[in-house]
């Protein structure tokens, strides 16, 4: 082959190689370059929902809202009074007793029920001091047992000692600005407490349920003795009168020997016929105003003395 022929052959080879490289560059090879003349396939992009995009924020907002509601309820409960009074109860005077009526101490107060409520639930009583009504039924809170004397600075609410009344207990209340709140008054209460007798019929031991001695300011007189459904207001502290009230009114039988008080007795009714002192006195009359008629007319001075009902 001549020299010129060899040159022409090499030039042709170089031209062919250049075309091959150009074709490779236009095709889709290992490098991932698109092939000439082919369309790209559309890519699918997943669209997330609103909840999926903002899930963290939404969950966090719900948690914050729940915490705020719970905190609000706790705050309202903490600032709500433990109890409330509809009115300070004052007994209405009764008409002259009929011949043959028995003498009974204290005044009958309208019944306010006896439903059990949870600890911490605020309760409104129609009359104060309440001798009945809704109360706590939780061991160590209500009824209060063993019985005790509460100092003027102690915290105790009607929801606790009303349960004691329901079982036939005697509750003595005193105002925190009365002589009962002084050191001498506390000493007198202690003497009364130490010598307290068993209950008149069931013989419940002293200090198991009675007497509860507690501060209470929502009443018209400096002192009050309570049994279930009955109140004995006192302008001065009279331990003998309080004991007589407990002996005749805390546990009572009717003419057939069945219990008429308290609502939840601590023993079965005696099988023997009740003695005259245990038998129930005739029921009191009802005043025209609708409130229960008391067994004694209110006195402007010292504690009311017993009078016929």
Short mmCIF file of C-alpha atoms in Angstrom, two decimals:
data_model
loop_
_atom_site.label_atom_id
_atom_site.label_comp_id
_atom_site.label_asym_id
_atom_site.label_seq_id
_atom_site.Cartn_x
_atom_site.Cartn_y
_atom_site.Cartn_z
CA UNK A 1 0.00 0.00 0.00
CA UNK A 2 1.34 3.38 -0.90
CA UNK A 3 2.08 6.04 1.65
CA UNK A 4 -0.90 8.16 0.63
CA UNK A 5 -3.23 5.19 0.96
CA UNK A 6 -2.10 4.55 4.47
CA UNK A 7 -2.71 8.18 5.39
CA UNK A 8 -6.18 8.09 3.93
CA UNK A 9 -6.97 4.89 5.87
CA UNK A 10 -5.88 6.40 9.18
CA UNK A 11 -7.92 9.54 8.58
CA UNK A 12 -11.01 7.47 7.82
CA UNK A 13 -10.47 5.47 11.03
CA UNK A 14 -10.23 8.63 13.11
CA UNK A 15 -13.44 9.99 11.60
CA UNK A 16 -15.30 6.75 12.34
CA UNK A 17 -14.10 6.77 15.99
CA UNK A 18 -15.27 10.30 16.49
CA UNK A 19 -18.75 9.39 15.22
CA UNK A 20 -18.91 6.40 17.57
CA UNK A 21 -18.07 8.53 20.64
CA UNK A 22 -20.71 11.05 19.64
CA UNK A 23 -23.32 8.28 19.35
CA UNK A 24 -22.36 6.92 22.74
CA UNK A 25 -22.69 10.32 24.33
CA UNK A 26 -26.24 10.60 22.98
CA UNK A 27 -27.33 7.15 24.20
CA UNK A 28 -28.27 6.02 27.69
CA UNK A 29 -25.22 4.21 28.97
CA UNK A 30 -23.92 3.23 32.37
CA UNK A 31 -23.62 6.87 33.29
CA UNK A 32 -27.45 7.21 33.21
CA UNK A 33 -27.57 9.75 30.35
CA UNK A 34 -30.91 9.68 28.50
CA UNK A 35 -31.04 7.97 25.13
CA UNK A 36 -31.73 10.16 22.17
CA UNK A 37 -35.33 10.06 21.01
CA UNK A 38 -36.84 8.55 24.25
CA UNK A 39 -39.28 10.35 26.63
CA UNK A 40 -38.67 10.47 30.38
CA UNK A 41 -41.15 8.48 32.54
CA UNK A 42 -43.24 10.74 34.89
CA UNK A 43 -42.29 10.46 38.54
CA UNK A 44 -45.11 9.92 41.17
CA UNK A 45 -44.86 12.31 44.12
CA UNK A 46 -46.92 11.19 47.21
CA UNK A 47 -49.04 14.01 48.65
CA UNK A 48 -49.48 13.72 52.47
CA UNK A 49 -52.75 14.69 54.22
CA UNK A 50 -53.09 17.73 56.45
CA UNK A 51 -53.06 15.57 59.61
CA UNK A 52 -49.93 13.72 58.48
CA UNK A 53 -48.11 16.97 57.75
CA UNK A 54 -49.08 18.61 61.07
CA UNK A 55 -49.49 15.55 63.29
CA UNK A 56 -46.92 16.63 65.87
CA UNK A 57 -48.43 20.10 66.25
CA UNK A 58 -51.98 18.76 66.52
CA UNK A 59 -51.11 16.13 69.12
CA UNK A 60 -49.16 18.68 71.13
CA UNK A 61 -52.10 21.10 71.02
CA UNK A 62 -54.53 18.44 72.27
CA UNK A 63 -52.21 17.58 75.17
CA UNK A 64 -51.89 21.24 76.14
CA UNK A 65 -55.70 21.67 76.02
CA UNK A 66 -56.30 18.61 78.23
CA UNK A 67 -53.74 19.79 80.77
CA UNK A 68 -55.37 23.23 80.83
CA UNK A 69 -58.86 21.77 81.43
CA UNK A 70 -57.65 19.50 84.24
CA UNK A 71 -55.76 22.39 85.86
CA UNK A 72 -58.87 24.55 85.62
CA UNK A 73 -61.03 21.92 87.30
CA UNK A 74 -58.47 21.47 90.07
CA UNK A 75 -58.33 25.23 90.58
CA UNK A 76 -62.13 25.54 90.73
CA UNK A 77 -62.35 22.67 93.20
CA UNK A 78 -59.59 24.15 95.33
CA UNK A 79 -61.24 27.57 95.45
CA UNK A 80 -64.77 26.24 95.94
CA UNK A 81 -65.99 26.35 99.57
CA UNK A 82 -66.25 22.99 101.30
CA UNK A 83 -69.89 23.67 102.10
CA UNK A 84 -72.47 26.42 101.78
CA UNK A 85 -75.56 27.39 103.78
CA UNK A 86 -78.87 28.38 102.27
CA UNK A 87 -79.88 30.17 105.45
CA UNK A 88 -79.06 30.33 109.13
CA UNK A 89 -81.72 28.17 110.73
CA UNK A 90 -83.91 29.72 113.42
CA UNK A 91 -86.76 27.64 114.83
CA UNK A 92 -90.26 29.05 114.66
CA UNK A 93 -92.15 29.28 117.96
CA UNK A 94 -95.02 26.84 118.40
CA UNK A 95 -98.49 27.26 119.75
CA UNK A 96 -99.25 26.31 123.34
CA UNK A 97 -98.84 22.56 123.87
CA UNK A 98 -101.90 20.37 124.08
CA UNK A 99 -102.75 18.69 127.41
CA UNK A 100 -100.81 15.51 127.99
CA UNK A 101 -98.01 16.34 125.54
CA UNK A 102 -94.56 15.18 126.61
CA UNK A 103 -91.59 17.46 127.18
CA UNK A 104 -88.86 17.23 124.55
CA UNK A 105 -85.67 19.18 124.22
CA UNK A 106 -84.61 20.86 121.03
CA UNK A 107 -86.29 21.76 117.78
CA UNK A 108 -87.20 19.56 114.85
CA UNK A 109 -85.36 20.62 111.70
CA UNK A 110 -86.68 19.74 108.22
CA UNK A 111 -84.98 16.68 106.80
CA UNK A 112 -82.29 17.36 104.18
CA UNK A 113 -81.59 13.77 103.11
CA UNK A 114 -78.69 11.43 103.81
CA UNK A 115 -76.96 10.68 100.49
CA UNK A 116 -73.29 9.71 100.55
CA UNK A 117 -70.96 12.02 98.62
CA UNK A 118 -67.23 11.76 97.76
CA UNK A 119 -64.52 13.53 99.69
CA UNK A 120 -63.93 17.04 98.37
CA UNK A 121 -67.38 17.53 96.86
CA UNK A 122 -68.88 20.84 97.95
CA UNK A 123 -72.33 20.55 99.52
CA UNK A 124 -74.99 23.20 100.04
CA UNK A 125 -77.26 22.76 103.06
CA UNK A 126 -80.64 24.45 103.15
CA UNK A 127 -80.31 25.11 106.88
CA UNK A 128 -77.28 25.65 109.11
CA UNK A 129 -76.28 24.20 111.41
CA UNK A 130 -77.40 21.08 109.51
CA UNK A 131 -78.82 18.22 111.57
CA UNK A 132 -79.16 16.04 108.45
CA UNK A 133 -78.06 16.11 104.82
CA UNK A 134 -75.59 14.60 102.40
CA UNK A 135 -72.34 13.48 103.95
CA UNK A 136 -69.04 11.68 103.41
CA UNK A 137 -68.81 7.91 103.75
CA UNK A 138 -65.05 7.35 103.72
CA UNK A 139 -63.05 5.63 106.44
CA UNK A 140 -60.95 8.09 108.40
CA UNK A 141 -62.94 11.09 107.12
CA UNK A 142 -66.62 10.57 107.80
CA UNK A 143 -67.97 9.39 110.14
CA UNK A 144 -65.36 10.79 112.50
CA UNK A 145 -64.17 7.87 114.61
CA UNK A 146 -62.95 7.90 117.27
CA UNK A 147 -64.78 10.99 118.47
CA UNK A 148 -62.69 14.00 119.38
CA UNK A 149 -62.61 17.67 120.34
CA UNK A 150 -61.68 20.01 117.49
CA UNK A 151 -59.87 23.21 118.38
CA UNK A 152 -60.96 26.58 116.94
CA UNK A 153 -58.15 26.45 114.36
CA UNK A 154 -58.88 22.87 113.24
CA UNK A 155 -60.56 22.17 109.92
CA UNK A 156 -63.70 20.03 110.06
CA UNK A 157 -66.78 20.29 107.84
CA UNK A 158 -70.43 19.22 108.27
CA UNK A 159 -70.03 16.51 105.61
CA UNK A 160 -67.90 14.67 108.17
CA UNK A 161 -69.88 14.90 111.43
CA UNK A 162 -73.34 14.59 109.83
CA UNK A 163 -72.45 10.93 109.27
CA UNK A 164 -71.94 10.62 113.03
CA UNK A 165 -75.43 12.05 113.56
CA UNK A 166 -76.82 9.43 111.20
CA UNK A 167 -75.54 6.72 113.56
CA UNK A 168 -77.00 8.31 116.69
CA UNK A 169 -74.13 10.53 117.80
CA UNK A 170 -74.24 13.84 119.64
CA UNK A 171 -72.45 16.79 118.00
CA UNK A 172 -71.65 19.93 119.99
CA UNK A 173 -70.91 23.05 117.94
CA UNK A 174 -69.40 26.31 119.18
CA UNK A 175 -68.61 29.59 117.46
CA UNK A 176 -64.96 30.57 117.23
CA UNK A 177 -65.74 33.94 118.87
CA UNK A 178 -67.65 32.33 121.76
CA UNK A 179 -66.32 31.52 125.24
CA UNK A 180 -66.12 27.91 124.08
CA UNK A 181 -63.15 28.81 121.89
CA UNK A 182 -61.09 30.05 124.87
CA UNK A 183 -58.72 27.97 126.95
CA UNK A 184 -61.32 27.80 129.73
CA UNK A 185 -64.00 26.76 127.26
CA UNK A 186 -61.78 24.00 125.88
CA UNK A 187 -61.17 22.76 129.41
CA UNK A 188 -64.93 22.57 130.04
CA UNK A 189 -65.40 20.63 126.80
CA UNK A 190 -62.65 18.24 127.87
CA UNK A 191 -64.43 17.50 131.16
CA UNK A 192 -67.65 16.87 129.27
CA UNK A 193 -65.84 14.62 126.81
CA UNK A 194 -64.06 12.58 129.49
CA UNK A 195 -67.26 11.83 131.42
CA UNK A 196 -69.48 11.14 128.42
CA UNK A 197 -71.78 8.08 128.84
CA UNK A 198 -72.69 5.24 126.44
CA UNK A 199 -75.64 5.79 124.11
CA UNK A 200 -79.04 5.34 125.81
CA UNK A 201 -80.35 2.23 123.99
CA UNK A 202 -77.59 0.60 121.95
CA UNK A 203 -74.97 1.36 124.60
CA UNK A 204 -72.46 2.47 121.99
CA UNK A 205 -69.24 3.08 123.96
CA UNK A 206 -68.32 6.69 124.63
CA UNK A 207 -65.83 8.23 122.20
CA UNK A 208 -66.58 5.72 119.44
CA UNK A 209 -68.99 8.12 117.70
CA UNK A 210 -69.86 10.67 120.40
CA UNK A 211 -69.36 13.38 121.32
CA UNK A 212 -68.00 15.35 118.40
CA UNK A 213 -67.13 18.88 119.56
CA UNK A 214 -66.33 21.19 116.67
CA UNK A 215 -66.12 24.87 115.69
CA UNK A 216 -68.93 26.16 113.48
CA UNK A 217 -69.83 29.79 112.84
CA UNK A 218 -72.89 29.53 110.59
CA UNK A 219 -75.51 29.51 113.35
CA UNK A 220 -77.55 31.99 115.34
CA UNK A 221 -76.35 31.08 118.86
CA UNK A 222 -72.88 30.64 120.39
CA UNK A 223 -73.51 26.91 120.96
CA UNK A 224 -75.72 24.18 119.53
CA UNK A 225 -76.22 20.52 120.37
CA UNK A 226 -77.30 18.29 117.47
CA UNK A 227 -78.71 14.82 117.04
CA UNK A 228 -80.13 13.55 113.75
CA UNK A 229 -82.93 15.89 112.65
CA UNK A 230 -83.01 17.89 115.86
CA UNK A 231 -81.18 21.00 117.12
CA UNK A 232 -80.83 22.39 120.64
CA UNK A 233 -79.57 26.01 120.42
CA UNK A 234 -77.76 27.32 123.51
CA UNK A 235 -76.70 30.82 124.42
CA UNK A 236 -74.46 29.47 127.17
CA UNK A 237 -72.72 26.13 127.50
CA UNK A 238 -74.81 23.75 129.63
CA UNK A 239 -73.28 20.25 129.77
CA UNK A 240 -76.16 18.79 131.80
CA UNK A 241 -78.71 19.99 129.26
CA UNK A 242 -76.61 18.57 126.43
CA UNK A 243 -76.43 15.19 128.19
CA UNK A 244 -80.20 15.17 128.75
CA UNK A 245 -80.72 16.01 125.10
CA UNK A 246 -78.47 13.10 124.07
CA UNK A 247 -80.17 10.66 126.46
CA UNK A 248 -83.70 11.43 125.26
CA UNK A 249 -83.27 12.23 121.57
CA UNK A 250 -80.27 10.45 120.04
CA UNK A 251 -81.85 6.96 120.07
CA UNK A 252 -85.63 6.68 120.31
CA UNK A 253 -88.27 3.96 120.08
CA UNK A 254 -91.91 4.22 119.14
CA UNK A 255 -94.80 2.71 121.09
CA UNK A 256 -94.21 -0.65 119.38
CA UNK A 257 -90.55 -0.77 120.39
CA UNK A 258 -89.21 0.04 116.91
CA UNK A 259 -86.51 2.62 116.31
CA UNK A 260 -87.64 6.03 115.06
CA UNK A 261 -84.18 7.58 115.46
CA UNK A 262 -81.46 7.56 114.27
CA UNK A 263 -81.75 6.48 110.60
CA UNK A 264 -78.89 3.96 110.95
CA UNK A 265 -78.91 2.39 114.39
CA UNK A 266 -75.98 0.60 115.98
CA UNK A 267 -78.03 -2.28 117.38
CA UNK A 268 -81.31 -4.16 116.78
CA UNK A 269 -84.42 -2.85 118.48
CA UNK A 270 -84.77 -4.34 121.98
CA UNK A 271 -87.17 -7.27 122.19
CA UNK A 272 -88.54 -6.08 125.53
CA UNK A 273 -91.11 -3.33 125.79
CA UNK A 274 -89.40 0.04 125.98
CA UNK A 275 -89.40 1.90 129.24
CA UNK A 276 -91.27 5.22 129.44
CA UNK A 277 -87.98 7.11 129.15
CA UNK A 278 -87.13 5.28 125.89
CA UNK A 279 -90.51 5.50 124.24
CA UNK A 280 -91.05 8.10 121.60
CA UNK A 281 -92.91 11.23 122.49
CA UNK A 282 -95.87 12.39 120.39
CA UNK A 283 -94.77 14.05 117.20
CA UNK A 284 -94.49 17.78 117.13
CA UNK A 285 -96.94 19.94 115.24
CA UNK A 286 -96.03 21.64 112.01
CA UNK A 287 -96.11 25.39 111.88
CA UNK A 288 -98.24 27.00 109.16
CA UNK A 289 -95.13 28.42 107.53
CA UNK A 290 -94.08 24.89 106.54
CA UNK A 291 -91.07 24.63 108.84
CA UNK A 292 -91.07 22.08 111.63
CA UNK A 293 -92.47 23.32 114.91
CA UNK A 294 -89.98 23.25 117.78
CA UNK A 295 -90.60 21.68 121.15
CA UNK A 296 -89.76 24.90 122.96
CA UNK A 297 -90.29 28.57 122.30
CA UNK A 298 -87.07 30.45 121.51
CA UNK A 299 -85.65 32.37 124.43
CA UNK A 300 -83.84 35.70 124.04
CA UNK A 301 -81.41 34.81 126.85
CA UNK A 302 -79.75 31.56 127.97
CA UNK A 303 -80.38 28.17 126.51
CA UNK A 304 -83.96 27.15 125.96
CA UNK A 305 -85.52 25.09 128.65
CA UNK A 306 -87.56 22.02 127.70
CA UNK A 307 -91.21 22.58 126.94
CA UNK A 308 -93.95 20.38 125.53
CA UNK A 309 -93.85 19.61 121.79
#
